[in-house]
Every structure is written in C-alpha cells, then in structure tokens.
Short mmCIF file of C-alpha atoms and ligand atoms in Angstrom, two decimals:
data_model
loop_
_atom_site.label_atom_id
_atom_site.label_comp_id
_atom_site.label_asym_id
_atom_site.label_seq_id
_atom_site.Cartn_x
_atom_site.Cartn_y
_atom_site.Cartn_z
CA UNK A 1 0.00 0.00 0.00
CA UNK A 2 1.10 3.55 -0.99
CA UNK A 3 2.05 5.28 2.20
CA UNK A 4 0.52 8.60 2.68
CA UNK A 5 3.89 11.39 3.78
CA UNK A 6 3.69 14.65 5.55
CA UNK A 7 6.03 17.15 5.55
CA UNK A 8 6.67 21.57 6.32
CA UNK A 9 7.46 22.70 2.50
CA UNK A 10 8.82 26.62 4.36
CA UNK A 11 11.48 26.88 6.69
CA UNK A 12 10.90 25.91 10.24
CA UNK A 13 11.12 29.46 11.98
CA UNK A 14 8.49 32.28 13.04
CA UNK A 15 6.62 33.49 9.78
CA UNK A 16 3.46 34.92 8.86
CA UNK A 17 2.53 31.60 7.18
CA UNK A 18 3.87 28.45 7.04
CA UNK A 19 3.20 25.92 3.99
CA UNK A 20 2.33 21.91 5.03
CA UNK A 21 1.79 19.02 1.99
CA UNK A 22 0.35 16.41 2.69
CA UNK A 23 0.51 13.17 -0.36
CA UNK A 24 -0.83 10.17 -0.82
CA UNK A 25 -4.20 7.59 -0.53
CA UNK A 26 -5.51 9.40 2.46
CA UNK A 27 -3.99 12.96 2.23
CA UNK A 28 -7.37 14.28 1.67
CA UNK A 29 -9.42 11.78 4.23
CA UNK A 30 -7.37 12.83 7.02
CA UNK A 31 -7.40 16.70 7.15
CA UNK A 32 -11.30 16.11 6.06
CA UNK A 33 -11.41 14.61 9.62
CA UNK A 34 -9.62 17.86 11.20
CA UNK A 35 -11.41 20.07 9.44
CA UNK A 36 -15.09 18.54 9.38
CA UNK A 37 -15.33 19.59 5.66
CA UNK A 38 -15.43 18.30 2.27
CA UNK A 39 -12.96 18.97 0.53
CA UNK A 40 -13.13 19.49 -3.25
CA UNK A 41 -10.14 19.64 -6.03
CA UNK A 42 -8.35 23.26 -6.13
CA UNK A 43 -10.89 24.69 -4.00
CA UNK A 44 -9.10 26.32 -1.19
CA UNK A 45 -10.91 26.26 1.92
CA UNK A 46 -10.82 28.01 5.07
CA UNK A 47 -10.60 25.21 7.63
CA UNK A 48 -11.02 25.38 11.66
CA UNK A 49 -8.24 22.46 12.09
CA UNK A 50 -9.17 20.58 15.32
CA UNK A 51 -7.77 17.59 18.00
CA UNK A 52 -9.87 14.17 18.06
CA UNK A 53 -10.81 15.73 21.61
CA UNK A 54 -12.39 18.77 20.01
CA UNK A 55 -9.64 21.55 20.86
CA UNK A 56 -8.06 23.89 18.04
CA UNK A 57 -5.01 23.46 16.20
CA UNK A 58 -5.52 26.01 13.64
CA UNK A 59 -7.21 28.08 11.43
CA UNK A 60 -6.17 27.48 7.89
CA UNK A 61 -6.11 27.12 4.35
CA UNK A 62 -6.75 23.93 3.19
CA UNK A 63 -6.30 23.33 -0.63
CA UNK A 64 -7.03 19.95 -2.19
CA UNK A 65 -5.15 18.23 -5.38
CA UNK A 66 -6.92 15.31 -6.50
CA UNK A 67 -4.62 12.67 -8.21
CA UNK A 68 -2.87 12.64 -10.89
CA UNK A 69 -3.65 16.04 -11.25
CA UNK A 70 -1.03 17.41 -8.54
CA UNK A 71 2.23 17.84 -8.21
CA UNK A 72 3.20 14.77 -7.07
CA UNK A 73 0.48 12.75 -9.44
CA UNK A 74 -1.30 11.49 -6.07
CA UNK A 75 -3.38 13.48 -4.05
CA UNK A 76 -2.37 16.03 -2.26
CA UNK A 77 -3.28 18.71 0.55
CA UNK A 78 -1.98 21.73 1.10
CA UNK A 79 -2.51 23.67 4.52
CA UNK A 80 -1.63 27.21 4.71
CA UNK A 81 -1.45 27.76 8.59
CA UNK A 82 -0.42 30.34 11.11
CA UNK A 83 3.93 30.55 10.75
CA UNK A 84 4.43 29.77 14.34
CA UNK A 85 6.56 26.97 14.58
CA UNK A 86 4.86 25.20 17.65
CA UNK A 87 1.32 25.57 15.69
CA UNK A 88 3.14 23.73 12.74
CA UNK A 89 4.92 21.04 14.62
CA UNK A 90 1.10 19.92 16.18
CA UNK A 91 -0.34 20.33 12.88
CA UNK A 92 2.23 18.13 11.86
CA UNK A 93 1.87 15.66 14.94
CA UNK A 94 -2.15 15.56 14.26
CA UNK A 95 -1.58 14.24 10.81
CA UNK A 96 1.16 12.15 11.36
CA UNK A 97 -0.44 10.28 14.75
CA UNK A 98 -2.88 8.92 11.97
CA UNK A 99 -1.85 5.15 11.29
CA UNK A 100 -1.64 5.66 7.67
CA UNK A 101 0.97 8.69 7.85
CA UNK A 102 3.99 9.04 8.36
CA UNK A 103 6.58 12.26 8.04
CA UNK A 104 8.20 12.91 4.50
CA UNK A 105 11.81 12.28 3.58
CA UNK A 106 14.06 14.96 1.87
CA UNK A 107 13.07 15.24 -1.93
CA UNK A 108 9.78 12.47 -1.42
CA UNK A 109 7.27 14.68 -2.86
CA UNK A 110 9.31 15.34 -6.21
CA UNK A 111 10.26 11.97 -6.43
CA UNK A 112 6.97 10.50 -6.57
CA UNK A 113 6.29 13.06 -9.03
CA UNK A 114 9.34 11.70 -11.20
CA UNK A 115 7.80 7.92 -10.36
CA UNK A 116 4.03 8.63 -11.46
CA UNK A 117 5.58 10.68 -14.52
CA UNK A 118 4.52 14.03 -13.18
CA UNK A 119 8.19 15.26 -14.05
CA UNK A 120 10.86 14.02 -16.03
CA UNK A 121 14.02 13.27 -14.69
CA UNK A 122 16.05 16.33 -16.35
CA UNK A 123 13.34 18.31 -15.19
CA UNK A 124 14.20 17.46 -11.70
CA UNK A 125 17.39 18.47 -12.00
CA UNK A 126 15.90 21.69 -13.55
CA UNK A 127 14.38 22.31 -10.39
CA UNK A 128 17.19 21.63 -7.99
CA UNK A 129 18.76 25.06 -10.40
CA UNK A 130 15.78 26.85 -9.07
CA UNK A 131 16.00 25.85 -5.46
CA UNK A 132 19.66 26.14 -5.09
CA UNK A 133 21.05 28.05 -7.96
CA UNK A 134 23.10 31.01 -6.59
CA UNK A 135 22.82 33.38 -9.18
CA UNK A 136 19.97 35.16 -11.20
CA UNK A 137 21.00 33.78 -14.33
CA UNK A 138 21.37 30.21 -13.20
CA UNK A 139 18.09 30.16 -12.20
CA UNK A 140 16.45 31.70 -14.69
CA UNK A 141 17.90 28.97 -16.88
CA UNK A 142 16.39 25.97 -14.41
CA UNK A 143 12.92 27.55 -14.57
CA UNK A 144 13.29 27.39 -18.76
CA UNK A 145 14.58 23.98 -18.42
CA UNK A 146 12.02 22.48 -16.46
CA UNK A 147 9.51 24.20 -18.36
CA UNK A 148 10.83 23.06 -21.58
CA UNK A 149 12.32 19.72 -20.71
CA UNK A 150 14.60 17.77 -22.96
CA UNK A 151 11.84 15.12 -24.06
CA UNK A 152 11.67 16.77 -27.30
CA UNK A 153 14.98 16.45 -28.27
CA UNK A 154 15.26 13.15 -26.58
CA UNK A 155 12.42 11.82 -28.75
CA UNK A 156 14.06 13.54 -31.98
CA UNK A 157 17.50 12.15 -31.76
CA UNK A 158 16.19 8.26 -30.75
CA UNK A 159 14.02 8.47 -33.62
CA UNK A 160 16.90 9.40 -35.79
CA UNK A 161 18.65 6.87 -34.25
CA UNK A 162 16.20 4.29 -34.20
CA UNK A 163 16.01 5.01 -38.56
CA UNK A 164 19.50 3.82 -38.74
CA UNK A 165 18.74 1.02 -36.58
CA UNK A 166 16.50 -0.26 -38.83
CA UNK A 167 18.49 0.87 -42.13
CA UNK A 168 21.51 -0.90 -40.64
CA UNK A 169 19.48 -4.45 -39.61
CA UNK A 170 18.55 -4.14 -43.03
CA UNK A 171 21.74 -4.41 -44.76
CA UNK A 172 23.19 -7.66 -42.13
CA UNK A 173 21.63 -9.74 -44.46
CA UNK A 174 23.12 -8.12 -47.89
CA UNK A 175 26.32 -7.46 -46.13
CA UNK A 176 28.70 -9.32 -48.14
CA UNK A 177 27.26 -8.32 -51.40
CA UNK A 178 28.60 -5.20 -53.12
CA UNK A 179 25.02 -3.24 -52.83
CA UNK A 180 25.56 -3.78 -48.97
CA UNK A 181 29.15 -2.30 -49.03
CA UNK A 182 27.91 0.55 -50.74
CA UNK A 183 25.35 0.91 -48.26
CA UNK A 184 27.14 1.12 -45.37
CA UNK A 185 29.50 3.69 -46.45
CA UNK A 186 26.38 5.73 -46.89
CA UNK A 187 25.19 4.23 -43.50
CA UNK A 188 28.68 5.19 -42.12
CA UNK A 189 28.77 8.70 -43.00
CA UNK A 190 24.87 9.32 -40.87
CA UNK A 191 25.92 7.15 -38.12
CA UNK A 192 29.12 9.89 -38.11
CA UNK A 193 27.02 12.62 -38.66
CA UNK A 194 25.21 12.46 -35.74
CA UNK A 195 28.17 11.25 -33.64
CA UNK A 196 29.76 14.64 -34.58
CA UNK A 197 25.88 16.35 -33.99
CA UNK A 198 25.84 14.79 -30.48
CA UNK A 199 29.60 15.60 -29.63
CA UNK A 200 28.62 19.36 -30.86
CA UNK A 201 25.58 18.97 -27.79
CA UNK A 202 27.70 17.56 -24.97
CA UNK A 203 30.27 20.23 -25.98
CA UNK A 204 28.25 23.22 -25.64
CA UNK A 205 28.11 21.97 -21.90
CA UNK A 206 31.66 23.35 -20.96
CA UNK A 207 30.33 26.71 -22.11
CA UNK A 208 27.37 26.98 -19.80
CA UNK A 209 28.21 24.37 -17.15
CA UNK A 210 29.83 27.56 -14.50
CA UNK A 211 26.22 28.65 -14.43
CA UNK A 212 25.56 24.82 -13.05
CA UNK A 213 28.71 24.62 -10.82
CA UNK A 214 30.38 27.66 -8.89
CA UNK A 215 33.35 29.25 -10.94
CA UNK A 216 36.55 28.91 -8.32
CA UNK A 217 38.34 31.75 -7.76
CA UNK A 218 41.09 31.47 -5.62
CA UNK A 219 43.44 34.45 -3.86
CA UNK A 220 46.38 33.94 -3.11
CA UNK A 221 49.75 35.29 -2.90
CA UNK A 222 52.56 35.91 0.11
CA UNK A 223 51.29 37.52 3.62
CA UNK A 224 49.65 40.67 4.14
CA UNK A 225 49.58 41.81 0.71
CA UNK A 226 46.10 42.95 1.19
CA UNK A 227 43.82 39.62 -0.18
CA UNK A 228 41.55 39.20 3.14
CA UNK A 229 40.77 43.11 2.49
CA UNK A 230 40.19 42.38 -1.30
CA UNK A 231 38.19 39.23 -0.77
CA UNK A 232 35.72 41.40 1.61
CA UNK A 233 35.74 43.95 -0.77
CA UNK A 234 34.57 41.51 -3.88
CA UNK A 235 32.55 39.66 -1.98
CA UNK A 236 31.33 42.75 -0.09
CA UNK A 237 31.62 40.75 3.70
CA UNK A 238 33.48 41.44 6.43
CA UNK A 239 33.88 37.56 6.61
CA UNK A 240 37.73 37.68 6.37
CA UNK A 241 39.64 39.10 9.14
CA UNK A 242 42.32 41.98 8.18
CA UNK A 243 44.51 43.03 9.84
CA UNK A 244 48.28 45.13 9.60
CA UNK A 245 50.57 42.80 10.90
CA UNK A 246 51.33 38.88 8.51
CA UNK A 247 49.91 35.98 9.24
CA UNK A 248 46.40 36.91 9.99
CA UNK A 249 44.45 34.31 7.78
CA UNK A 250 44.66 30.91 8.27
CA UNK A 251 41.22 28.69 7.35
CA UNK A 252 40.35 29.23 3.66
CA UNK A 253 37.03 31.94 3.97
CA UNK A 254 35.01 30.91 1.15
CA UNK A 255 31.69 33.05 -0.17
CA UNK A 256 29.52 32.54 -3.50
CA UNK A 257 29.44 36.14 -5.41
CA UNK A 258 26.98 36.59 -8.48
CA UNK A 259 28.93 38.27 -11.32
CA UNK A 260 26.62 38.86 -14.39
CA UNK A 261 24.86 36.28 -13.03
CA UNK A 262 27.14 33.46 -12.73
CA UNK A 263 27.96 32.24 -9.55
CA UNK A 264 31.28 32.39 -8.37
CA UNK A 265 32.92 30.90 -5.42
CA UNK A 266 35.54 33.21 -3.90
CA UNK A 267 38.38 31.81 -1.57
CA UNK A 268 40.85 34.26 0.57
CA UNK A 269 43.63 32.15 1.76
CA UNK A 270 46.46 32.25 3.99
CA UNK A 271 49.62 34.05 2.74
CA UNK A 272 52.05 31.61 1.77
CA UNK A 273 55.33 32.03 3.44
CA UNK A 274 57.28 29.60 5.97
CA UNK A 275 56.69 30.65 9.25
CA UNK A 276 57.48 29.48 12.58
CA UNK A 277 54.00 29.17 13.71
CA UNK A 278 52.74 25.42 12.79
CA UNK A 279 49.61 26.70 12.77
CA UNK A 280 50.05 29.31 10.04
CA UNK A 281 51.98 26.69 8.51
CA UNK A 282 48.78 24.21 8.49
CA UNK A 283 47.28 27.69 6.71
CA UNK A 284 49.42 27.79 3.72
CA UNK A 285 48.83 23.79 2.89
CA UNK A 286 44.90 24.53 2.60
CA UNK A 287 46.17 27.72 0.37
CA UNK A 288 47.67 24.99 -1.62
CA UNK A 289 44.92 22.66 -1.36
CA UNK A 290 42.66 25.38 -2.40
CA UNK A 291 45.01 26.78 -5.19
CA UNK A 292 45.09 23.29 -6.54
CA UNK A 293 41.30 23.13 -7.00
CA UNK A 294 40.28 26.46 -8.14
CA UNK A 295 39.34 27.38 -11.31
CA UNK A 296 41.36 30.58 -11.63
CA UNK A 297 44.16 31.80 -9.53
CA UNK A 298 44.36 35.43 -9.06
CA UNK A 299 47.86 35.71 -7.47
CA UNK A 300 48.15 38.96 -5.39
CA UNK A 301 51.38 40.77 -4.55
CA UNK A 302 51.40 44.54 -3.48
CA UNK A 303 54.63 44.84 -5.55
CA UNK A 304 53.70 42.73 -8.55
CA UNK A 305 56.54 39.75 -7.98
CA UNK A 306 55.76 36.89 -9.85
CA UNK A 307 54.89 33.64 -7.79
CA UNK A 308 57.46 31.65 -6.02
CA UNK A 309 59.00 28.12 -7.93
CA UNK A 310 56.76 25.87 -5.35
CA UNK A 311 53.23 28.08 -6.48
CA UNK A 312 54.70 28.43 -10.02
CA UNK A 313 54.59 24.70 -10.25
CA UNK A 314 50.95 24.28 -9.24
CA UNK A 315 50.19 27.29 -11.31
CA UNK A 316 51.47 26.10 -14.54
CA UNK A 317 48.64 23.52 -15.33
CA UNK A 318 45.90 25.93 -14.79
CA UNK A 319 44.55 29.92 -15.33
CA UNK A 320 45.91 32.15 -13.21
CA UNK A 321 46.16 35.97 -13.00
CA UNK A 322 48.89 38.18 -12.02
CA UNK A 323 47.64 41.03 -9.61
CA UNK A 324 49.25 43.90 -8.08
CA UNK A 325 47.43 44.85 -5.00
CA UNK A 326 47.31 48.23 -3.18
CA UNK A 327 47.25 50.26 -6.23
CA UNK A 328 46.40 53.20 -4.48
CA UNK A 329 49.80 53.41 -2.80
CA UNK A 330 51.78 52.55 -6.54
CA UNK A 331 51.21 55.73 -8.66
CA UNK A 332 52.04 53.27 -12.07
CA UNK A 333 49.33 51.37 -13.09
CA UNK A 334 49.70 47.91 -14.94
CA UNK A 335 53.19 46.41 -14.32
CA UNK A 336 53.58 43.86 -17.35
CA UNK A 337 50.57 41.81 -17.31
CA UNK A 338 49.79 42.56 -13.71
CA UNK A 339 46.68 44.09 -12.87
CA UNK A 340 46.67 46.40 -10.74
CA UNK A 341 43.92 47.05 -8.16
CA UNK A 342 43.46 49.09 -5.12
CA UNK A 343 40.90 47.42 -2.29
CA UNK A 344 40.85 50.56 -0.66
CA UNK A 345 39.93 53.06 -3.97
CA UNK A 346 38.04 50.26 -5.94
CA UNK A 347 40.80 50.95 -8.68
CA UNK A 348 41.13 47.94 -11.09
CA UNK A 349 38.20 46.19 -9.44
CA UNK A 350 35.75 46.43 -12.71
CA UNK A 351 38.78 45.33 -14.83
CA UNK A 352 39.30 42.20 -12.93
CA UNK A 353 35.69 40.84 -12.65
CA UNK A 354 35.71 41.04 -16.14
CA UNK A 355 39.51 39.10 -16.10
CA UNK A 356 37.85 36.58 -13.90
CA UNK A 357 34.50 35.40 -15.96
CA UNK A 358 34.64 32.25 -17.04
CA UNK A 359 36.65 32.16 -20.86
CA UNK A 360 33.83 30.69 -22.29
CA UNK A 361 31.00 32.29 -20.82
CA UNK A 362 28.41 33.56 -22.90
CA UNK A 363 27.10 36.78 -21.45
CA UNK A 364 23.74 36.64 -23.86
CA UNK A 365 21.68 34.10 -25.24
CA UNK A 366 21.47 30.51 -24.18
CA UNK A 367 21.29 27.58 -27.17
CA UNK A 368 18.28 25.91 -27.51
CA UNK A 369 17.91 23.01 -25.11
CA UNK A 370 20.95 22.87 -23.72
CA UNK A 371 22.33 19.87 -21.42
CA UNK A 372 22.73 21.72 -17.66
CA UNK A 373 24.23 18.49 -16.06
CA UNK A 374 27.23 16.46 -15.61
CA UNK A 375 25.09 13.47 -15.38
CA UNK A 376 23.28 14.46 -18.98
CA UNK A 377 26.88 15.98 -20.29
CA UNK A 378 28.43 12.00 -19.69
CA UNK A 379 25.31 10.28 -21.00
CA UNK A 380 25.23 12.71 -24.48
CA UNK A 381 28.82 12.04 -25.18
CA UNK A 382 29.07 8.52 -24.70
CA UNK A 383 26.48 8.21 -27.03
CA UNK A 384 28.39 10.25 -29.44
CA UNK A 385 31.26 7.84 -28.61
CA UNK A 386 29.01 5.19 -29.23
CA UNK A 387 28.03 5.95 -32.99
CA UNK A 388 31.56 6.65 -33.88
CA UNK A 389 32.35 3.51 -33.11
CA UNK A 390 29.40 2.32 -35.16
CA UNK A 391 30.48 4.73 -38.34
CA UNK A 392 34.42 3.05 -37.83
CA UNK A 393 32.69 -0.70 -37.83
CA UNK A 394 30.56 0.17 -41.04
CA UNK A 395 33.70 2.16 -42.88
CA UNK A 396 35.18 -0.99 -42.93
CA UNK A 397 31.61 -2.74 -43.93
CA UNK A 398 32.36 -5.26 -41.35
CA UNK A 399 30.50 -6.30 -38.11
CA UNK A 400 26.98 -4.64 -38.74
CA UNK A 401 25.43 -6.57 -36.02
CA UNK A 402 27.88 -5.30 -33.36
CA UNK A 403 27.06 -1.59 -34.74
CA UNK A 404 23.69 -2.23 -34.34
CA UNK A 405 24.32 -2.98 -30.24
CA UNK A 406 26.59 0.63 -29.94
CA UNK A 407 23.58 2.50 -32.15
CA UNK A 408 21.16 0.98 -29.48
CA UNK A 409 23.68 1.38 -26.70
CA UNK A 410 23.89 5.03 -28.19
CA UNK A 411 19.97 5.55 -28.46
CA UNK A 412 19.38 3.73 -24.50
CA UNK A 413 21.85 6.65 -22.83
CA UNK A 414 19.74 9.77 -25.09
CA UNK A 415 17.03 8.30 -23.88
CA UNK A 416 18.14 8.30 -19.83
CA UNK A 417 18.29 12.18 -19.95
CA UNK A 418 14.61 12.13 -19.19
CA UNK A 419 14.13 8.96 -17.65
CA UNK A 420 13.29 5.90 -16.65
CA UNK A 421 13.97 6.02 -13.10
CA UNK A 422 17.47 5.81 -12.62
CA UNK A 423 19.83 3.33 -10.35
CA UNK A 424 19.49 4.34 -6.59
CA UNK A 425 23.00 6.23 -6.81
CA UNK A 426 21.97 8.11 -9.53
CA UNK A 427 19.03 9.17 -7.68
CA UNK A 428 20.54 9.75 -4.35
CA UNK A 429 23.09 12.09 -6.66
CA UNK A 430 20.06 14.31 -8.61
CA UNK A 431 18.17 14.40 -4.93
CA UNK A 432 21.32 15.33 -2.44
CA UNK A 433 20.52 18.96 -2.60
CA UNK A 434 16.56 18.44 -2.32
CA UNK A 435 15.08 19.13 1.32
CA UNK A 436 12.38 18.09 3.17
CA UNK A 437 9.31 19.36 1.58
CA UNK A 438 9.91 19.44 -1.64
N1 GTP B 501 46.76 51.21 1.06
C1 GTP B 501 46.16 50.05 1.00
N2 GTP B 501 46.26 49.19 2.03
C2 GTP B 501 45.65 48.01 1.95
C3 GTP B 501 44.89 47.64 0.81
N3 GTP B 501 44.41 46.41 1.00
C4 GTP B 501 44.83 46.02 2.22
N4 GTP B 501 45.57 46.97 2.80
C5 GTP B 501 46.17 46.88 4.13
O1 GTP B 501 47.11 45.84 4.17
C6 GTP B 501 47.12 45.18 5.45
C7 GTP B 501 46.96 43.70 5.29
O2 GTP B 501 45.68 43.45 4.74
P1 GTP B 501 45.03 42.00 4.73
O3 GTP B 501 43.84 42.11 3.88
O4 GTP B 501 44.86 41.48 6.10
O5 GTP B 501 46.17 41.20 3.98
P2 GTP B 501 46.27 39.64 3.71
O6 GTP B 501 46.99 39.46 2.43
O7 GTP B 501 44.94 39.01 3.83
O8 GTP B 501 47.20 39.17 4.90
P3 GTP B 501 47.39 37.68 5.49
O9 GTP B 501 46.08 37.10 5.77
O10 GTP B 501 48.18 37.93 6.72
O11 GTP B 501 48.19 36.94 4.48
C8 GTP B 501 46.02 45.83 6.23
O12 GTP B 501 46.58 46.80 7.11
C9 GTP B 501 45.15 46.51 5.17
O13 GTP B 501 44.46 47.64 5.65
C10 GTP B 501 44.78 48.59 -0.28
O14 GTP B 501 44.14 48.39 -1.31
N5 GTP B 501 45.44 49.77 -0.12
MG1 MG B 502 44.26 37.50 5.02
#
C-alpha cells in the first residue's frame, strides 16, 4: 500500500505563514477529519483544524489536489497555517499520529512526481537550479529547463537513431554483397554525422556548465599583501579578518558572489610564506589545497613579484592571473601583465571581474535546449562515442550486427536524460541537494 507522507514545505522558523503538503491515498481523508469539511479539487478552503478531543489546532487554508492532477500525481493537501513553529509542529503531529501517515523524507514529494511521470528526470534536476542556484542567471535557466524539458529532443534524436537502426538491420543480411558495401558507407557517414551532432551537444556543456557549478576563484599570494581586504571587498563581507601585521588568515574563507549572473565561489587564503608558527603553517597547505582546485588563480602581490618556484609549479597547469594589489599606494598602473587594483579606492576592481569570468561564458543568449548536467553531459557524449564507433565498424563494412548494439547502446543513454527512473545512486546524486518538503 502507498504510504501517505507529511512534511513543512517553508522553513521551520516564526513566519506569517507556514506551507504543510500532505501526499498520498488518504492525504485528503485525514485533514477532512480535522477540518469537518469536504474537501473538493483546487478549491481552497478556510478550515477550523481541530484535536480528536475537540480543541483547536488552527485556522487554515486547506487546498485539495486530486490525483494525478497534482504535483506529485497522487493526491495532495496543502494547509496554509499560522507561521508559528509550535502551531506547525502539532499540525504536523495531528496528521502524522494517523496510522496511515507518516513524516516525508528529503526530496519524497518530487520523487513521486518523477515515479508517477509528473516530471521528467532532467526536469528534476531543472528544479534543484531553481532551489539552489546562486545566481539570477542560473536560475532563470532551471525555470526554462524544467519548463521546456529535454523530451523533445530526446524523442528527436532516438528516432533518428532508431532510422538507422532499422536501415543498418537491413543491410546484415546483404552485407557481403557489393550493394551492402555501398550501403554502409552511406550508413557510415549518418551514423558519423550524428556522432559529430551529439559531440557538438555535450560540448556546448563546458560553455554553460559555470552557471551549473560555482566558478573557483582562488586568492592567493605571500602575507599581508592585502587579499583578506580584497576578498571582503569583492565579496562585499566582512567575513575575512584583516589586519596590519602577517599571518592573519589561516582557514580558507570561502563566499559565492553573483557576477553577471554566474555564480562564483571566492576563496581568501592564507599568505604563503614559511613561518614558525605550525599553525600558520597548516594555513598555507589549505592555500595549496585550495590553489590546486580552483578554477582561476588570481595571485596577489602589493609589488607585482611573480609567484614563487613551489606556487609556479601548481600554477602552470591551470589559469591564473597576475595582480598587483594596493594600487592606491603605486602611482604606475599595470606592471607587465599585472593588474593592478586598489581594495581601498576600488581601482582595477571592474577590470578584474571582467579578467575573472569564465573564458567561455556567454554573457547573452542561451542555445536551444541545452544539457545543464554532468550526469546528462556524460550520458550525451558517450552516445556520441558510441556511434563513432558504429560509423568506424561500417567504414570498414564489417560487423553490422555489433554496430547495431553501440547505435542501441547510443539511443538507450539519449534516452536516460529524461528517464526511466534511474539506479538508486543516480538518484541519491540528482536528490542530495533536495530538502524536506519538496
Ligand atoms: N593602502 C592600501 N592598504 C591596503 C589595501 N588592501 C589592504 N591593505 C592593508 O594591508 C594590510 C593587510 O591586509 P590584509 O587584507 O589582512 O592582507 P592579507 O593578504 O589578507 O594578509 P594575510 O592574511 O596575513 O596573508 C592591512 O593593514 C590593510 O588595511 C589597499 O588596497 N590599499
Ligand atoms: Mg588575510
């Protein structure tokens, strides 16, 4: 039996209102029972909530979603109630006490929407861009992506690739007759068409994927050059601690900024020099750590020296910029390709955010129906891997019934961008972010 769940969709703190859902077989059967009312579909309903014993829990809205025509595909309640937190947690009690209710778990209500087809899986992952996305942009593109969905283009390319399926079952049994040669060069060349198509998909990913996952910015550079005062400055906190003397940072101070509507991930770090404090010295190996996994290095010095060989070494497999801080006190500006910026005067500042953007990022216009995850960025480009390996098989007219598996192998991963229902670790990965609720 389907288990009816119960769960606060707002934050649990003092508000005007507070937002309950309620899904499942008897979602509607048990606040009917509180309430004394019928309930009807989407016909909200002001509701005296009330104890078996008679005493009052609330008065609130109750709305009513009959399944499948809810958000979850079952039915569902909705209370709007009074945004005190102990009113919630006994309006929550009340319906949970019932034997055929139990609380929610984190994502449950979207899930069941994924199971009873209510959403598609990439749409899903559209909405965990509008939950969590940290920038305007980003989720402005999740609420276009779940709207729009990738179904369409799922459905074009596996009927595309279902047509030289059957085109390439065809030829197995002419394959060792001239005609079928012929054919498969001509078969070859599609299959390699759309392997280069898909490739040209997946690879529009890298473009767009920092509005997906935080751009890492990391500064660095020797003590007391002026990066804590910098990173409060770009980040506009007072989370980092400056101060005149070296030495002051030590824990990596991280903070997500939205530039043009990208989010990006700022990290101050501590100055790297040897020192004879082992704490400060525990400092400089996160620096390291965090210099090693940024995205872009902006490498601070008040007098514009170039890294030392230990950061130079690090710094050679990645992007990194050249920054000469305290401007302000230098009356030349650029020194080489140093940037030069002043914390204090805002000097240089506008010059480096646009230094920093991601190389690829496009500040207008995103494609039509782009890919937005890593998940649907792997799946698209092993199926372009997939058909190449079918077009090299058919080039050489050989093997057609092994092509056939990688064109089905190739069609089976298109089709995974919207669904079926995944393995549980793929699920657990699209639902991590998701919170109680929703
Ligand atoms: N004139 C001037 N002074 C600055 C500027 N930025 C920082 N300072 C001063 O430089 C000193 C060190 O600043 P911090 O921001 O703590 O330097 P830091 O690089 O984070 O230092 P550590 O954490 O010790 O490595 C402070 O006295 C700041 O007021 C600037 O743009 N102009
Ligand atoms: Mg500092």
């Amino acid at each position: 039996m389907i288990e009816t769940i119960c769960a606060l969709a707002t934050p649990p703190a003092r508000a005007a209102l507070a937002l309950i859902r309620i899904s499942g077989p008897s979602a509607r059967f048990v606040i009917e029972a509180m309430s004394g009312q019928r309930m009807s579909h989407r016909h909200p309903l002001l509701s005296i909530l009330k104890r078996p014993d008679g005493a009052i829990v609330d008065e609130a809205v109750a709305t009513f979603f009959q399944g499948p025509n809810s958000y979850t595909g079952e039915d569902l309640v909705e209370i709007t109630c009074h945004g005190n937190p102990i009113i919630v947690e006994e309006i929550i009690r009340e319906i949970v006490s019932r034997e055929t209710v139990r609380p929610a778990e984190a994502g449950e209500f979207t899930r069941r929407a994924l199971a009873n087809g209510k959403l598609a899986l990439d749409q899903v992952e559209a909405l965990d861009l509008v939950l969590n996305g940290t920038s305007r942009r980003t989720i402005e593109f999740g609420l276009k992506a779940k709207m729009e969905g990738l179904a369409g283009s799922v459905a074009d390319v596996s009927e595309r690739l279902l047509d030289l399926l059957t085109q390439v079952e065809s030829q197995l049994d002419f394959s060792d007759e001239e005609v079928g040669t012929r054919d498969s060069k001509a078969l070859a060349a599609r299959a390699r068409a759309l392997s280069e198509e898909l490739a040209r998909w997946a690879g529009a990913f890298s473009a767009y994927k920092h509005l997906f996952q935080s751009w890492t910015v990391c500064l660095a550079g020797p003590a007391n050059v002026g990066k804590s005062t910098l990173f409060n400055k770009i980040t506009q906190t007072s989370k980092a601690i400056v101060y005149e003397t070296p030495g002051t940072t030590r824990d990596p101070i991280e903070h997500v900024v939205d530039w043009n509507g990208f989010p990006i991930l700022f990290i101050d770090t501590a100055g790297v020099r040897v020192s004879d404090d082992p704490v400060e010295n525990l400092g400089v190996e996160r620096a390291m750590l965090a210099i090693k996994r940024a995205d872009i290095v902006l490498w601070i010095d008040d007098r514009g020296n170039p890294p030392p060989p230990v950061v130079k070494e690090v710094l050679a497999k990645k992007r990194w910029l050249p920054v000469r801080s305290k401007a302000d006190l230098n009356i030349a500006g650029d020194l080489g390709d140093c940037l030069a910026v002043s914390a204090h005067s805002g000097a240089g500042l506008e010059r480096l955010h646009r230094a920093v953007l991601p190389e690829e990022a496009p500040l207008d216009g995103i494609p039509h129906r782009p890919l937005f995850s890593e998940r649907q960025y792997q799946l698209i480009s092993l199926a372009a891997d997939d058909l190449k390996k079918a077009a090299d098989l058919m080039d050489g007219g050989e093997y057609l019934d092994l092509c056939g598996e990688h064109i089905r192998s190739a069609a089976s991963r298109a089709q995974e961008l919207t669904g079926p229902l995944p393995t549980d670790r793929i699920l657990k990965e699209i639902f991590a972010r998701f919170c109680i609720g929703k």
